[in-house]
mmCIF file of C-alpha atoms in Angstrom:
data_model
loop_
_atom_site.group_PDB
_atom_site.id
_atom_site.type_symbol
_atom_site.label_atom_id
_atom_site.label_comp_id
_atom_site.label_asym_id
_atom_site.label_seq_id
_atom_site.Cartn_x
_atom_site.Cartn_y
_atom_site.Cartn_z
ATOM 1 C CA MET A 1 21.614 43.350 -32.837
ATOM 2 C CA LYS A 2 21.864 46.943 -34.046
ATOM 3 C CA ASN A 3 25.143 46.215 -35.878
ATOM 4 C CA LYS A 4 23.457 43.315 -37.665
ATOM 5 C CA ILE A 5 20.612 45.592 -38.799
ATOM 6 C CA LYS A 6 23.124 48.173 -40.101
ATOM 7 C CA THR A 7 25.055 45.508 -41.977
ATOM 8 C CA ALA A 8 21.854 44.194 -43.585
ATOM 9 C CA ALA A 9 20.832 47.724 -44.679
ATOM 10 C CA ALA A 10 24.276 48.374 -46.178
ATOM 11 C CA LEU A 11 24.113 45.106 -48.129
ATOM 12 C CA LEU A 12 20.688 46.015 -49.490
ATOM 13 C CA LEU A 13 21.951 49.450 -50.585
ATOM 14 C CA LEU A 14 25.016 47.876 -52.221
ATOM 15 C CA ALA A 15 22.824 45.424 -54.109
ATOM 16 C CA ALA A 16 20.665 48.283 -55.359
ATOM 17 C CA MET A 17 23.668 50.185 -56.635
ATOM 18 C CA LEU A 18 25.034 47.083 -58.371
ATOM 19 C CA MET A 19 21.713 46.562 -60.125
ATOM 20 C CA SER A 20 21.752 50.228 -61.274
ATOM 21 C CA LEU A 21 25.265 49.905 -62.643
ATOM 22 C CA ALA A 22 24.325 46.733 -64.463
ATOM 23 C CA GLY A 23 21.542 48.669 -66.265
ATOM 24 C CA CYS A 24 23.917 51.487 -67.354
ATOM 25 C CA TYR A 25 26.388 48.936 -68.637
ATOM 26 C CA THR A 26 23.813 47.384 -70.933
ATOM 27 C CA TRP A 27 22.988 50.724 -72.490
ATOM 28 C CA ARG A 28 26.631 51.548 -73.023
ATOM 29 C CA VAL A 29 27.361 48.268 -74.718
ATOM 30 C CA ALA A 30 24.490 49.015 -77.089
ATOM 31 C CA GLN A 31 25.996 52.402 -77.983
ATOM 32 C CA ASN A 32 29.596 51.259 -78.195
ATOM 33 C CA PRO A 33 30.419 47.602 -78.541
ATOM 34 C CA ASN A 34 34.073 48.292 -77.806
ATOM 35 C CA PRO A 35 34.138 49.961 -74.441
ATOM 36 C CA THR A 36 37.936 50.206 -74.406
ATOM 37 C CA ALA A 37 37.921 52.548 -77.504
ATOM 38 C CA GLU A 38 35.613 55.140 -75.986
ATOM 39 C CA PRO A 39 37.076 58.601 -75.815
ATOM 40 C CA LYS A 40 38.014 59.844 -72.497
ATOM 41 C CA GLU A 41 35.357 62.469 -72.737
ATOM 42 C CA ALA A 42 32.633 59.841 -72.667
ATOM 43 C CA PHE A 43 33.475 59.038 -69.050
ATOM 44 C CA THR A 44 33.766 62.645 -67.992
ATOM 45 C CA THR A 45 31.187 63.725 -65.588
ATOM 46 C CA GLU A 46 29.712 67.127 -66.307
ATOM 47 C CA ALA A 47 27.418 69.045 -64.138
ATOM 48 C CA PRO A 48 23.923 69.673 -65.574
ATOM 49 C CA ASP A 49 23.069 73.044 -66.985
ATOM 50 C CA PRO A 50 21.534 75.189 -64.335
ATOM 51 C CA ALA A 51 18.971 76.365 -66.873
ATOM 52 C CA GLY A 52 17.748 72.862 -67.258
ATOM 53 C CA GLU A 53 18.667 72.480 -70.909
ATOM 54 C CA PRO A 54 19.724 69.074 -72.095
ATOM 55 C CA THR A 55 23.328 68.486 -72.979
ATOM 56 C CA ASP A 56 24.807 66.391 -75.707
ATOM 57 C CA GLU A 57 26.731 64.187 -73.282
ATOM 58 C CA PRO A 58 25.138 61.629 -71.009
ATOM 59 C CA VAL A 59 25.258 62.426 -67.364
ATOM 60 C CA VAL A 60 26.412 59.752 -65.049
ATOM 61 C CA THR A 61 25.103 60.460 -61.623
ATOM 62 C CA GLU A 62 26.039 57.218 -59.929
ATOM 63 C CA GLU A 63 28.906 57.309 -57.557
ATOM 64 C CA PRO A 64 31.541 54.655 -57.773
ATOM 65 C CA VAL A 65 31.065 51.751 -55.432
ATOM 66 C CA VAL A 66 33.828 51.531 -52.915
ATOM 67 C CA SER A 67 34.308 48.057 -51.526
ATOM 68 C CA ASP A 68 37.113 46.476 -49.586
ATOM 69 C CA GLU A 69 36.559 43.195 -51.365
ATOM 70 C CA PRO A 70 36.944 42.676 -55.121
ATOM 71 C CA ALA A 71 33.733 41.973 -56.953
ATOM 72 C CA ASP A 72 33.561 38.370 -58.104
ATOM 73 C CA THR A 73 31.701 38.521 -61.445
ATOM 74 C CA ASP A 74 32.151 37.424 -65.043
ATOM 75 C CA GLU A 75 31.031 40.820 -66.403
ATOM 76 C CA PRO A 76 33.592 43.546 -67.026
ATOM 77 C CA VAL A 77 34.010 46.109 -64.391
ATOM 78 C CA VAL A 78 32.709 49.519 -65.391
ATOM 79 C CA SER A 79 34.385 52.416 -63.741
ATOM 80 C CA ASP A 80 33.386 56.052 -63.905
ATOM 81 C CA GLU A 81 37.038 57.197 -64.050
ATOM 82 C CA PRO A 82 38.695 57.600 -67.458
ATOM 83 C CA VAL A 83 41.037 54.894 -68.585
ATOM 84 C CA ASP A 84 44.527 56.080 -69.392
ATOM 85 C CA THR A 85 46.194 54.190 -72.203
ATOM 86 C CA ASP A 86 49.126 55.075 -74.488
ATOM 87 C CA GLU A 87 47.920 52.770 -77.195
ATOM 88 C CA PRO A 88 45.358 53.961 -79.732
ATOM 89 C CA ALA A 89 42.108 52.210 -79.905
ATOM 90 C CA ASP A 90 42.116 49.470 -82.473
ATOM 91 C CA THR A 91 38.784 49.512 -84.238
ATOM 92 C CA ASP A 92 37.565 49.104 -87.819
ATOM 93 C CA GLU A 93 34.844 51.698 -87.554
ATOM 94 C CA PRO A 94 35.446 55.391 -86.970
ATOM 95 C CA THR A 95 34.343 56.643 -83.697
ATOM 96 C CA GLU A 96 31.639 59.225 -83.985
ATOM 97 C CA ALA A 97 30.195 61.251 -81.244
ATOM 98 C CA PRO A 98 26.455 60.750 -80.874
ATOM 99 C CA THR A 99 24.476 63.363 -82.579
ATOM 100 C CA GLU A 100 21.439 62.863 -80.455
ATOM 101 C CA SER A 101 21.192 62.571 -76.745
ATOM 102 C CA PRO A 102 20.240 59.046 -75.922
ATOM 103 C CA THR A 103 17.101 58.547 -74.036
ATOM 104 C CA GLU A 104 18.004 57.777 -70.570
ATOM 105 C CA VAL A 105 16.316 54.613 -69.407
ATOM 106 C CA PRO A 106 15.156 55.071 -65.894
ATOM 107 C CA THR A 107 16.002 52.186 -63.696
ATOM 108 C CA GLU A 108 13.849 51.259 -60.825
ATOM 109 C CA GLN A 109 15.749 51.421 -57.662
ATOM 110 C CA PRO A 110 14.471 49.312 -54.819
ATOM 111 C CA THR A 111 13.023 51.266 -52.059
ATOM 112 C CA PRO A 112 15.390 50.861 -49.179
ATOM 113 C CA GLU A 113 13.825 49.695 -46.001
ATOM 114 C CA PRO A 114 13.811 52.301 -43.313
ATOM 115 C CA GLU A 115 16.737 51.883 -41.095
ATOM 116 C CA PRO A 116 15.969 51.571 -37.456
ATOM 117 C CA THR A 117 16.952 54.566 -35.507
ATOM 118 C CA PRO A 118 20.115 53.597 -33.745
ATOM 119 C CA GLY A 119 20.367 54.378 -30.139
ATOM 120 C CA PRO A 120 23.350 56.006 -28.611
ATOM 121 C CA THR A 121 26.463 53.965 -29.298
ATOM 122 C CA PRO A 122 28.002 52.941 -26.020
ATOM 123 C CA GLU A 123 31.580 53.859 -25.564
ATOM 124 C CA PRO A 124 34.110 51.051 -25.671
ATOM 125 C CA GLY A 125 34.555 49.409 -22.367
ATOM 126 C CA SER A 126 31.215 50.628 -21.075
ATOM 127 C CA THR A 127 28.120 48.445 -20.643
ATOM 128 C CA ALA A 128 24.880 49.429 -22.274
ATOM 129 C CA THR A 129 22.473 50.977 -19.839
ATOM 130 C CA PRO A 130 19.106 49.137 -20.013
ATOM 131 C CA LYS A 131 16.063 51.241 -20.620
ATOM 132 C CA PRO A 132 14.148 51.951 -17.478
ATOM 133 C CA THR A 133 11.091 49.749 -17.172
ATOM 134 C CA ALA A 134 7.750 51.290 -16.564
ATOM 135 C CA THR A 135 7.117 51.774 -12.903
ATOM 136 C CA PRO A 136 4.047 49.711 -11.911
ATOM 137 C CA LYS A 137 1.251 51.620 -10.380
ATOM 138 C CA PRO A 138 1.237 51.265 -6.646
ATOM 139 C CA THR A 139 -1.449 48.935 -5.409
ATOM 140 C CA ALA A 140 -3.863 50.228 -2.913
ATOM 141 C CA THR A 141 -2.617 49.556 0.564
ATOM 142 C CA PRO A 142 -5.236 47.526 2.452
ATOM 143 C CA LYS A 143 -6.579 49.228 5.422
ATOM 144 C CA PRO A 144 -5.136 47.813 8.588
ATOM 145 C CA THR A 145 -7.587 45.683 10.458
ATOM 146 C CA ALA A 146 -8.376 46.662 13.920
ATOM 147 C CA THR A 147 -6.032 44.969 16.326
ATOM 148 C CA PRO A 148 -8.068 42.991 18.860
ATOM 149 C CA LYS A 149 -7.641 44.218 22.310
ATOM 150 C CA ALA A 150 -5.460 42.003 24.390
ATOM 151 C CA THR A 151 -7.387 40.091 26.982
ATOM 152 C CA PRO A 152 -5.930 40.926 30.337
ATOM 153 C CA THR A 153 -4.188 37.918 31.785
ATOM 154 C CA PRO A 154 -5.705 37.064 35.138
ATOM 155 C CA LYS A 155 -3.260 37.304 37.909
ATOM 156 C CA PRO A 156 -2.398 33.952 39.395
ATOM 157 C CA THR A 157 -3.940 33.483 42.723
ATOM 158 C CA ALA A 158 -1.539 32.767 45.455
ATOM 159 C CA THR A 159 -1.530 29.098 46.302
ATOM 160 C CA PRO A 160 -2.223 28.756 49.976
ATOM 161 C CA LYS A 161 0.513 27.035 51.756
ATOM 162 C CA PRO A 162 -0.594 23.676 53.040
ATOM 163 C CA THR A 163 -0.967 23.697 56.717
ATOM 164 C CA ALA A 164 0.653 20.785 58.388
ATOM 165 C CA ASN A 165 -1.989 18.646 60.006
ATOM 166 C CA PRO A 166 -0.876 17.452 63.346
ATOM 167 C CA THR A 167 -0.027 13.823 63.025
ATOM 168 C CA ALA A 168 -2.032 11.862 65.463
ATOM 169 C CA THR A 169 0.133 9.667 67.533
ATOM 170 C CA PRO A 170 -1.032 6.135 66.846
ATOM 171 C CA LYS A 171 -2.128 4.297 69.864
ATOM 172 C CA PRO A 172 -0.085 1.239 70.509
ATOM 173 C CA THR A 173 -2.076 -1.755 69.537
ATOM 174 C CA PRO A 174 -1.905 -4.500 72.065
ATOM 175 C CA THR A 175 0.019 -7.450 70.856
ATOM 176 C CA PRO A 176 -2.370 -10.343 70.683
ATOM 177 C CA LYS A 177 -1.319 -13.312 72.640
ATOM 178 C CA PRO A 178 -0.390 -16.161 70.375
ATOM 179 C CA THR A 179 -3.051 -18.738 70.508
ATOM 180 C CA ALA A 180 -2.013 -22.279 70.232
ATOM 181 C CA LYS A 181 -3.006 -23.758 66.918
ATOM 182 C CA PRO A 182 -5.513 -26.444 67.403
ATOM 183 C CA THR A 183 -3.886 -29.720 66.796
ATOM 184 C CA ALA A 184 -5.640 -32.024 64.452
ATOM 185 C CA THR A 185 -7.657 -34.534 66.250
ATOM 186 C CA PRO A 186 -5.856 -37.778 65.633
ATOM 187 C CA LYS A 187 -7.945 -40.458 64.197
ATOM 188 C CA PRO A 188 -8.581 -43.237 66.624
ATOM 189 C CA THR A 189 -6.164 -46.075 66.362
ATOM 190 C CA PRO A 190 -7.843 -49.055 64.749
ATOM 191 C CA ASP A 191 -8.597 -51.869 67.085
ATOM 192 C CA HIS A 192 -7.086 -54.223 64.592
ATOM 193 C CA VAL A 193 -3.437 -53.504 63.843
ATOM 194 C CA PHE A 194 -1.665 -55.815 61.458
ATOM 195 C CA LYS A 195 1.022 -56.055 58.821
ATOM 196 C CA THR A 196 1.201 -58.727 56.128
ATOM 197 C CA TRP A 197 1.787 -59.363 52.393
ATOM 198 C CA ASP A 198 -0.223 -60.492 49.422
ATOM 199 C CA ILE A 199 0.567 -64.032 48.164
ATOM 200 C CA VAL A 200 0.242 -63.123 44.461
ATOM 201 C CA TYR A 201 1.830 -59.632 44.137
ATOM 202 C CA ASN A 202 3.752 -59.679 47.462
ATOM 203 C CA GLN A 203 2.309 -56.217 48.221
ATOM 204 C CA GLU A 204 2.305 -54.995 51.859
ATOM 205 C CA TYR A 205 -0.982 -54.320 53.671
ATOM 206 C CA ASN A 206 -1.653 -52.910 57.154
ATOM 207 C CA GLU A 207 -4.403 -51.273 59.212
ATOM 208 C CA SER A 208 -4.303 -48.127 57.018
ATOM 209 C CA VAL A 209 -6.402 -50.015 54.495
ATOM 210 C CA PHE A 210 -9.465 -49.246 56.619
ATOM 211 C CA GLN A 211 -9.116 -45.493 55.859
ATOM 212 C CA GLU A 212 -9.111 -45.882 52.092
ATOM 213 C CA LYS A 213 -12.897 -46.177 51.888
ATOM 214 C CA LYS A 214 -15.823 -45.944 54.248
ATOM 215 C CA PHE A 215 -16.226 -49.695 54.606
ATOM 216 C CA THR A 216 -13.891 -52.704 54.492
ATOM 217 C CA MET A 217 -14.881 -56.395 54.049
ATOM 218 C CA ILE A 218 -12.471 -59.272 54.937
ATOM 219 C CA ASN A 219 -13.253 -62.881 53.884
ATOM 220 C CA PHE A 220 -11.331 -65.831 55.432
ATOM 221 C CA TRP A 221 -11.011 -69.007 53.287
ATOM 222 C CA SER A 222 -8.680 -72.018 52.740
ATOM 223 C CA THR A 223 -7.642 -74.218 49.850
ATOM 224 C CA SER A 224 -9.240 -77.298 51.519
ATOM 225 C CA CYS A 225 -12.700 -75.634 51.901
ATOM 226 C CA GLY A 226 -14.921 -76.429 48.929
ATOM 227 C CA PRO A 227 -17.784 -74.003 49.838
ATOM 228 C CA CYS A 228 -15.148 -71.224 50.243
ATOM 229 C CA ILE A 229 -13.875 -71.743 46.685
ATOM 230 C CA VAL A 230 -17.482 -71.738 45.318
ATOM 231 C CA GLU A 231 -18.194 -68.446 47.098
ATOM 232 C CA LEU A 232 -15.095 -66.559 45.784
ATOM 233 C CA PRO A 233 -16.569 -65.580 42.340
ATOM 234 C CA TYR A 234 -19.631 -63.992 44.046
ATOM 235 C CA ILE A 235 -17.379 -61.927 46.297
ATOM 236 C CA GLN A 236 -15.356 -60.838 43.210
ATOM 237 C CA GLN A 237 -18.578 -59.526 41.571
ATOM 238 C CA CYS A 238 -19.530 -57.599 44.723
ATOM 239 C CA SER A 239 -16.063 -55.980 44.738
ATOM 240 C CA GLU A 240 -16.650 -54.624 41.271
ATOM 241 C CA LEU A 241 -20.222 -53.533 41.992
ATOM 242 C CA TYR A 242 -19.578 -51.604 45.253
ATOM 243 C CA SER A 243 -16.009 -50.430 44.581
ATOM 244 C CA SER A 244 -16.852 -46.786 45.295
ATOM 245 C CA LYS A 245 -17.661 -47.424 48.975
ATOM 246 C CA LEU A 246 -16.314 -50.843 49.806
ATOM 247 C CA THR A 247 -12.819 -52.383 49.956
ATOM 248 C CA ILE A 248 -12.787 -56.225 49.887
ATOM 249 C CA LEU A 249 -9.821 -58.348 51.010
ATOM 250 C CA THR A 250 -9.353 -62.096 51.526
ATOM 251 C CA VAL A 251 -7.105 -63.960 53.974
ATOM 252 C CA LEU A 252 -5.695 -67.441 53.097
ATOM 253 C CA TYR A 253 -6.233 -69.224 56.362
ATOM 254 C CA ASP A 254 -3.908 -72.187 55.557
ATOM 255 C CA SER A 255 -1.122 -70.035 53.997
ATOM 256 C CA GLY A 256 1.309 -71.456 56.559
ATOM 257 C CA GLU A 257 0.869 -75.034 55.346
ATOM 258 C CA SER A 258 3.207 -76.519 52.768
ATOM 259 C CA GLY A 259 2.034 -76.031 49.168
ATOM 260 C CA ALA A 260 -1.055 -74.068 50.218
ATOM 261 C CA VAL A 261 0.122 -70.816 48.585
ATOM 262 C CA GLU A 262 0.737 -72.479 45.247
ATOM 263 C CA ARG A 263 -2.621 -74.216 45.340
ATOM 264 C CA ALA A 264 -4.336 -70.900 46.190
ATOM 265 C CA LYS A 265 -2.737 -69.161 43.241
ATOM 266 C CA GLY A 266 -4.056 -71.852 40.890
ATOM 267 C CA ILE A 267 -7.582 -71.626 42.318
ATOM 268 C CA MET A 268 -7.665 -67.851 41.947
ATOM 269 C CA ALA A 269 -6.313 -67.930 38.424
ATOM 270 C CA SER A 270 -8.839 -70.568 37.267
ATOM 271 C CA ASN A 271 -11.809 -68.597 38.702
ATOM 272 C CA GLY A 272 -10.662 -65.126 37.570
ATOM 273 C CA ILE A 273 -10.148 -63.874 41.108
ATOM 274 C CA THR A 274 -8.115 -60.625 41.295
ATOM 275 C CA LEU A 275 -8.840 -59.848 44.959
ATOM 276 C CA PRO A 276 -5.819 -59.604 47.303
ATOM 277 C CA ALA A 277 -5.118 -62.839 49.235
ATOM 278 C CA LEU A 278 -3.190 -62.010 52.438
ATOM 279 C CA ARG A 279 -0.916 -64.370 54.344
ATOM 280 C CA ARG A 280 -2.173 -65.364 57.817
ATOM 281 C CA ASN A 281 0.860 -64.466 59.860
ATOM 282 C CA ASP A 282 1.098 -63.700 63.570
ATOM 283 C CA SER A 283 -0.189 -60.122 63.242
ATOM 284 C CA ILE A 284 -3.287 -61.345 61.436
ATOM 285 C CA LYS A 285 -3.900 -64.021 64.077
ATOM 286 C CA ALA A 286 -3.605 -61.429 66.850
ATOM 287 C CA ALA A 287 -5.998 -59.044 65.192
ATOM 288 C CA PHE A 288 -8.739 -61.347 63.896
ATOM 289 C CA ASP A 289 -8.589 -64.907 65.367
ATOM 290 C CA ARG A 290 -10.820 -63.774 68.232
ATOM 291 C CA TYR A 291 -13.731 -63.639 65.809
ATOM 292 C CA LEU A 292 -13.168 -67.159 64.556
ATOM 293 C CA LYS A 293 -15.013 -69.227 67.161
ATOM 294 C CA SER A 294 -14.334 -72.464 65.366
ATOM 295 C CA THR A 295 -12.377 -73.671 62.435
ATOM 296 C CA ALA A 296 -15.463 -73.686 60.292
ATOM 297 C CA LEU A 297 -14.936 -71.602 57.177
ATOM 298 C CA PRO A 298 -15.738 -69.366 55.432
ATOM 299 C CA VAL A 299 -16.039 -66.362 57.836
ATOM 300 C CA THR A 300 -16.605 -62.749 56.712
ATOM 301 C CA LEU A 301 -16.081 -59.538 58.792
ATOM 302 C CA PHE A 302 -17.095 -55.882 58.102
ATOM 303 C CA PHE A 303 -15.184 -52.789 59.488
ATOM 304 C CA ASP A 304 -15.713 -49.023 59.325
ATOM 305 C CA GLU A 305 -13.049 -46.441 58.337
ATOM 306 C CA ASN A 306 -11.686 -46.453 61.883
ATOM 307 C CA GLY A 307 -11.149 -50.198 61.921
ATOM 308 C CA LYS A 308 -14.169 -50.904 64.172
ATOM 309 C CA LEU A 309 -16.044 -54.142 63.683
ATOM 310 C CA ILE A 310 -19.574 -53.669 62.301
ATOM 311 C CA GLY A 311 -22.149 -56.192 63.564
ATOM 312 C CA GLU A 312 -21.405 -59.825 63.992
ATOM 313 C CA PRO A 313 -19.185 -62.137 61.922
ATOM 314 C CA HIS A 314 -21.002 -63.723 58.948
ATOM 315 C CA MET A 315 -20.560 -67.479 59.021
ATOM 316 C CA GLY A 316 -21.037 -69.808 56.031
ATOM 317 C CA THR A 317 -21.411 -69.209 52.289
ATOM 318 C CA GLN A 318 -23.859 -66.968 50.439
ATOM 319 C CA THR A 319 -24.972 -66.552 46.855
ATOM 320 C CA PHE A 320 -24.400 -63.361 44.846
ATOM 321 C CA GLU A 321 -27.934 -62.104 45.568
ATOM 322 C CA GLN A 322 -27.560 -62.874 49.278
ATOM 323 C CA TRP A 323 -24.275 -60.961 49.387
ATOM 324 C CA LYS A 324 -25.831 -57.976 47.624
ATOM 325 C CA LYS A 325 -28.576 -57.841 50.236
ATOM 326 C CA THR A 326 -26.093 -58.167 53.113
ATOM 327 C CA ILE A 327 -23.685 -55.538 51.788
ATOM 328 C CA GLU A 328 -26.372 -52.998 50.938
ATOM 329 C CA GLY A 329 -27.822 -53.395 54.419
ATOM 330 C CA ILE A 330 -24.444 -52.464 55.939
ATOM 331 C CA ILE A 331 -23.228 -49.620 53.709
ATOM 332 C CA GLY A 332 -26.706 -48.124 53.199
ATOM 333 C CA TRP A 333 -26.771 -48.541 49.436
#
């Protein structure tokens, strides 16, 4: 940066000197149009009279400009040194020395800018030492806060060793004698044991039917008994009405006769009878024929859940209302 400032100042000074020389050249051209014919004395530099008297010759005080580079200009170069030439000056007018001292035209020289004071030039190979920066004022050291007193750590209390409690010897518990599990009281065997099949669905039936509901009703009829066939629809209605407590079965008394089963199926289908119709085989005869005192049909029997006969056999036919009254009197409806 400093070298750049020096270079700029030197260029400014050079420009000022060139401007001064340009002014002197103008005056000289006015005095002598042919500068090459000037006598050598005109370019001689004489020192001013110490007494301060004016001289007849102009005084050139400017120093020649020394430059490494040639000046690139269209104007002729004016030099303060005399020009040596062996040839005489070729001019039509005689050369006369000026009788009067020409008035020297003062030229205004530009005021050179003050050059910055260069610092010490660092030696080659050495780095420039930076200027010391201003030392900041020390900040006031905060007063140390009072250190809180350390709370004394309580000493750990010794953990008492657990004392071994004497283990009480358990008393032997007496082994309870195994008690015999009470056996379920078997239900009494029905008095009426049988095994037969339904004539329509060929489904097996036995004495376990008594345990399905609290009451069981068995009606005996035949295909040759007109009153029996008339009574069947009333019994069908009672089966639907008391189905929650009462199971109703029928037994085809003449199932062993030829063609009786087929006739019974037709009768049941035409009257909408869906009640089971059991075959009267030997097991049925052994269980229930004792209650049939004669061959007069129909006969109806009632049994409890254990297969015990309730009341007396009901002989003959009844209407729907009569059967409702009979059944409700037995099952407690």
